[in-house]
């Protein structure tokens, strides 16, 4: 479903793309798929916003493959976020990052760190949707600086999934509907 939506949408808004994906019935509320949704949504919006990606299908498949390697429950087991790591996946596939890269290696690490900082500033139990929105928002803003590509990001990101989350922190979440 992630590939299907990404291959067909013309949206330049990675939040819109991610929300469409997460709204499909095949994506579980809390599942490992979120670790691919961030990278796939960002890559798609990046391409649709004029970012050069070459073979989009191949890069999308690579991002999906890498996202699938991020274990379920990584937050609980390692204290990190799969959403932040997925933002790093987006950066690495766009830049062609390898172990010998210097500038892109540094920027990719900083990007993941900034995503983690944004995620960690919101107290409460882990929420895949909140981590996804935060990682996408941070990364989309960095794309202007890193790649001179401006994606469309809503001024106010609104989560439409809170009613399905018994652990939702409600008004303490920046994405909770007003």
mmCIF file of C-alpha atoms in Angstrom:
data_model
loop_
_atom_site.group_PDB
_atom_site.id
_atom_site.type_symbol
_atom_site.label_atom_id
_atom_site.label_comp_id
_atom_site.label_asym_id
_atom_site.label_seq_id
_atom_site.Cartn_x
_atom_site.Cartn_y
_atom_site.Cartn_z
ATOM 1 C CA UNK A 1 0.000 0.000 0.000
ATOM 2 C CA UNK A 2 2.865 2.380 0.789
ATOM 3 C CA UNK A 3 4.404 1.871 -2.651
ATOM 4 C CA UNK A 4 1.002 2.055 -4.348
ATOM 5 C CA UNK A 5 0.188 5.460 -2.856
ATOM 6 C CA UNK A 6 3.679 6.873 -3.322
ATOM 7 C CA UNK A 7 3.876 5.825 -6.963
ATOM 8 C CA UNK A 8 0.552 7.498 -7.758
ATOM 9 C CA UNK A 9 0.314 10.685 -5.726
ATOM 10 C CA UNK A 10 1.308 14.112 -6.997
ATOM 11 C CA UNK A 11 1.243 15.645 -3.520
ATOM 12 C CA UNK A 12 4.155 17.800 -2.403
ATOM 13 C CA UNK A 13 3.068 17.444 1.235
ATOM 14 C CA UNK A 14 4.729 14.498 3.020
ATOM 15 C CA UNK A 15 2.311 14.841 5.986
ATOM 16 C CA UNK A 16 -0.631 14.439 3.601
ATOM 17 C CA UNK A 17 1.031 11.424 1.975
ATOM 18 C CA UNK A 18 1.842 9.798 5.333
ATOM 19 C CA UNK A 19 -1.681 10.434 6.622
ATOM 20 C CA UNK A 20 -3.188 8.841 3.516
ATOM 21 C CA UNK A 21 -0.970 5.790 3.973
ATOM 22 C CA UNK A 22 -1.660 5.498 7.718
ATOM 23 C CA UNK A 23 -5.408 5.818 7.049
ATOM 24 C CA UNK A 24 -5.538 2.677 4.942
ATOM 25 C CA UNK A 25 -6.909 -0.404 6.708
ATOM 26 C CA UNK A 26 -3.785 -2.472 5.976
ATOM 27 C CA UNK A 27 -1.563 -0.245 8.117
ATOM 28 C CA UNK A 28 -1.905 -1.205 11.768
ATOM 29 C CA UNK A 29 -2.075 1.535 14.392
ATOM 30 C CA UNK A 30 1.260 0.543 15.917
ATOM 31 C CA UNK A 31 3.387 -1.433 13.546
ATOM 32 C CA UNK A 32 6.783 -1.586 11.970
ATOM 33 C CA UNK A 33 5.430 -0.143 8.700
ATOM 34 C CA UNK A 34 5.740 3.334 10.219
ATOM 35 C CA UNK A 35 9.502 2.938 9.905
ATOM 36 C CA UNK A 36 9.096 2.943 6.127
ATOM 37 C CA UNK A 37 6.265 5.497 5.937
ATOM 38 C CA UNK A 38 8.478 8.416 6.983
ATOM 39 C CA UNK A 39 11.160 7.779 4.342
ATOM 40 C CA UNK A 40 8.647 6.896 1.619
ATOM 41 C CA UNK A 41 6.450 9.953 2.245
ATOM 42 C CA UNK A 42 9.446 12.280 2.339
ATOM 43 C CA UNK A 43 10.994 10.781 -0.792
ATOM 44 C CA UNK A 44 7.705 11.081 -2.677
ATOM 45 C CA UNK A 45 7.073 14.701 -1.644
ATOM 46 C CA UNK A 46 10.724 15.527 -2.371
ATOM 47 C CA UNK A 47 10.405 14.170 -5.912
ATOM 48 C CA UNK A 48 7.050 15.878 -6.457
ATOM 49 C CA UNK A 49 8.564 19.168 -5.236
ATOM 50 C CA UNK A 50 11.288 19.071 -7.866
ATOM 51 C CA UNK A 51 13.993 17.162 -6.003
ATOM 52 C CA UNK A 52 16.141 15.062 -8.293
ATOM 53 C CA UNK A 53 15.799 11.387 -7.480
ATOM 54 C CA UNK A 54 16.758 9.585 -10.679
ATOM 55 C CA UNK A 55 15.027 6.216 -10.662
ATOM 56 C CA UNK A 56 12.244 6.977 -8.177
ATOM 57 C CA UNK A 57 10.886 3.427 -8.104
ATOM 58 C CA UNK A 58 14.320 1.993 -7.296
ATOM 59 C CA UNK A 59 14.930 4.573 -4.543
ATOM 60 C CA UNK A 60 11.473 3.994 -3.089
ATOM 61 C CA UNK A 61 12.098 0.247 -3.026
ATOM 62 C CA UNK A 62 15.470 0.832 -1.353
ATOM 63 C CA UNK A 63 13.932 3.126 1.277
ATOM 64 C CA UNK A 64 11.212 0.557 1.962
ATOM 65 C CA UNK A 65 13.773 -2.233 2.269
ATOM 66 C CA UNK A 66 15.878 -0.235 4.711
ATOM 67 C CA UNK A 67 12.824 0.774 6.743
ATOM 68 C CA UNK A 68 11.843 -2.879 7.056
ATOM 69 C CA UNK A 69 15.182 -3.516 8.795
ATOM 70 C CA UNK A 70 14.246 -1.223 11.692
ATOM 71 C CA UNK A 71 12.850 -3.592 14.341
ATOM 72 C CA UNK A 72 9.367 -3.327 15.750
ATOM 73 C CA UNK A 73 9.451 -1.859 19.277
ATOM 74 C CA UNK A 74 12.838 -0.239 18.663
ATOM 75 C CA UNK A 75 11.731 2.678 20.838
ATOM 76 C CA UNK A 76 11.209 0.428 23.834
ATOM 77 C CA UNK A 77 14.297 -1.689 23.252
ATOM 78 C CA UNK A 78 16.838 1.011 22.390
ATOM 79 C CA UNK A 79 15.440 4.381 23.423
ATOM 80 C CA UNK A 80 15.450 5.688 19.864
ATOM 81 C CA UNK A 81 12.716 6.287 17.307
ATOM 82 C CA UNK A 82 12.101 4.350 14.128
ATOM 83 C CA UNK A 83 10.625 7.540 12.659
ATOM 84 C CA UNK A 84 13.874 9.437 13.186
ATOM 85 C CA UNK A 85 15.875 6.563 11.706
ATOM 86 C CA UNK A 86 13.521 6.531 8.725
ATOM 87 C CA UNK A 87 14.265 10.228 8.170
ATOM 88 C CA UNK A 88 17.922 9.190 8.024
ATOM 89 C CA UNK A 89 17.008 6.552 5.459
ATOM 90 C CA UNK A 90 15.363 9.237 3.319
ATOM 91 C CA UNK A 91 18.504 11.366 3.532
ATOM 92 C CA UNK A 92 20.814 8.475 2.744
ATOM 93 C CA UNK A 93 18.921 7.321 -0.360
ATOM 94 C CA UNK A 94 18.623 10.861 -1.724
ATOM 95 C CA UNK A 95 22.334 11.584 -1.240
ATOM 96 C CA UNK A 96 23.636 8.132 -2.163
ATOM 97 C CA UNK A 97 25.245 7.909 1.265
ATOM 98 C CA UNK A 98 27.897 5.280 1.779
ATOM 99 C CA UNK A 99 30.433 4.565 4.503
ATOM 100 C CA UNK A 100 33.019 6.827 2.826
ATOM 101 C CA UNK A 101 30.738 9.862 2.492
ATOM 102 C CA UNK A 102 31.810 12.866 4.524
ATOM 103 C CA UNK A 103 29.414 15.801 4.169
ATOM 104 C CA UNK A 104 26.259 13.765 3.649
ATOM 105 C CA UNK A 105 27.243 11.375 6.463
ATOM 106 C CA UNK A 106 27.528 14.286 8.876
ATOM 107 C CA UNK A 107 24.291 15.913 7.702
ATOM 108 C CA UNK A 108 22.424 12.607 7.872
ATOM 109 C CA UNK A 109 23.526 12.070 11.454
ATOM 110 C CA UNK A 110 22.557 15.606 12.413
ATOM 111 C CA UNK A 111 19.171 15.161 10.758
ATOM 112 C CA UNK A 112 18.443 11.998 12.762
ATOM 113 C CA UNK A 113 19.593 13.780 15.931
ATOM 114 C CA UNK A 114 17.308 16.750 15.237
ATOM 115 C CA UNK A 115 14.376 14.402 14.648
ATOM 116 C CA UNK A 116 15.138 12.627 17.926
ATOM 117 C CA UNK A 117 15.329 15.971 19.738
ATOM 118 C CA UNK A 118 11.949 16.998 18.341
ATOM 119 C CA UNK A 119 10.402 13.665 19.294
ATOM 120 C CA UNK A 120 11.940 13.727 22.789
ATOM 121 C CA UNK A 121 10.543 17.184 23.554
ATOM 122 C CA UNK A 122 7.012 15.765 23.706
ATOM 123 C CA UNK A 123 6.459 13.915 26.991
ATOM 124 C CA UNK A 124 4.304 10.818 27.062
ATOM 125 C CA UNK A 125 4.146 7.227 25.924
ATOM 126 C CA UNK A 126 5.441 6.369 22.493
ATOM 127 C CA UNK A 127 3.072 7.185 19.646
ATOM 128 C CA UNK A 128 3.947 6.067 16.121
ATOM 129 C CA UNK A 129 1.812 8.837 14.606
ATOM 130 C CA UNK A 130 3.418 11.573 16.728
ATOM 131 C CA UNK A 131 6.928 10.300 15.906
ATOM 132 C CA UNK A 132 6.022 10.069 12.210
ATOM 133 C CA UNK A 133 4.649 13.621 12.058
ATOM 134 C CA UNK A 134 7.593 15.055 13.996
ATOM 135 C CA UNK A 135 10.268 13.300 11.920
ATOM 136 C CA UNK A 136 8.589 14.355 8.678
ATOM 137 C CA UNK A 137 8.133 17.946 9.814
ATOM 138 C CA UNK A 138 11.765 18.330 10.940
ATOM 139 C CA UNK A 139 13.113 16.691 7.788
ATOM 140 C CA UNK A 140 10.936 18.636 5.351
ATOM 141 C CA UNK A 141 12.216 21.892 6.849
ATOM 142 C CA UNK A 142 15.818 20.675 6.561
ATOM 143 C CA UNK A 143 15.312 19.830 2.866
ATOM 144 C CA UNK A 144 15.198 23.533 2.108
ATOM 145 C CA UNK A 145 18.596 24.007 3.742
ATOM 146 C CA UNK A 146 20.221 20.779 2.538
ATOM 147 C CA UNK A 147 18.817 20.432 -0.977
ATOM 148 C CA UNK A 148 17.094 23.742 -1.775
ATOM 149 C CA UNK A 149 13.829 21.828 -2.171
ATOM 150 C CA UNK A 150 10.687 23.188 -0.528
ATOM 151 C CA UNK A 151 7.959 20.713 0.279
ATOM 152 C CA UNK A 152 4.449 21.767 1.241
ATOM 153 C CA UNK A 153 3.988 21.321 4.985
ATOM 154 C CA UNK A 154 0.800 22.420 6.735
ATOM 155 C CA UNK A 155 1.274 25.217 9.241
ATOM 156 C CA UNK A 156 -0.739 23.170 11.733
ATOM 157 C CA UNK A 157 -0.367 19.406 11.511
ATOM 158 C CA UNK A 158 -3.513 17.693 12.782
ATOM 159 C CA UNK A 159 -3.606 14.058 13.852
ATOM 160 C CA UNK A 160 -6.796 12.288 12.865
ATOM 161 C CA UNK A 161 -5.822 9.112 14.718
ATOM 162 C CA UNK A 162 -6.104 10.203 18.372
ATOM 163 C CA UNK A 163 -9.528 8.604 18.871
ATOM 164 C CA UNK A 164 -7.932 5.200 18.168
ATOM 165 C CA UNK A 165 -5.115 5.670 20.667
ATOM 166 C CA UNK A 166 -6.014 4.872 24.258
ATOM 167 C CA UNK A 167 -2.672 6.320 25.348
ATOM 168 C CA UNK A 168 -3.054 9.602 23.426
ATOM 169 C CA UNK A 169 -1.682 12.510 25.447
ATOM 170 C CA UNK A 170 -4.391 14.704 23.897
ATOM 171 C CA UNK A 171 -3.842 18.449 24.438
ATOM 172 C CA UNK A 172 -0.178 17.862 25.332
ATOM 173 C CA UNK A 173 0.415 16.615 21.787
ATOM 174 C CA UNK A 174 1.116 19.383 19.246
ATOM 175 C CA UNK A 175 -0.892 17.453 16.646
ATOM 176 C CA UNK A 176 -4.036 16.886 18.714
ATOM 177 C CA UNK A 177 -7.097 18.326 16.944
ATOM 178 C CA UNK A 178 -8.316 21.568 18.532
#
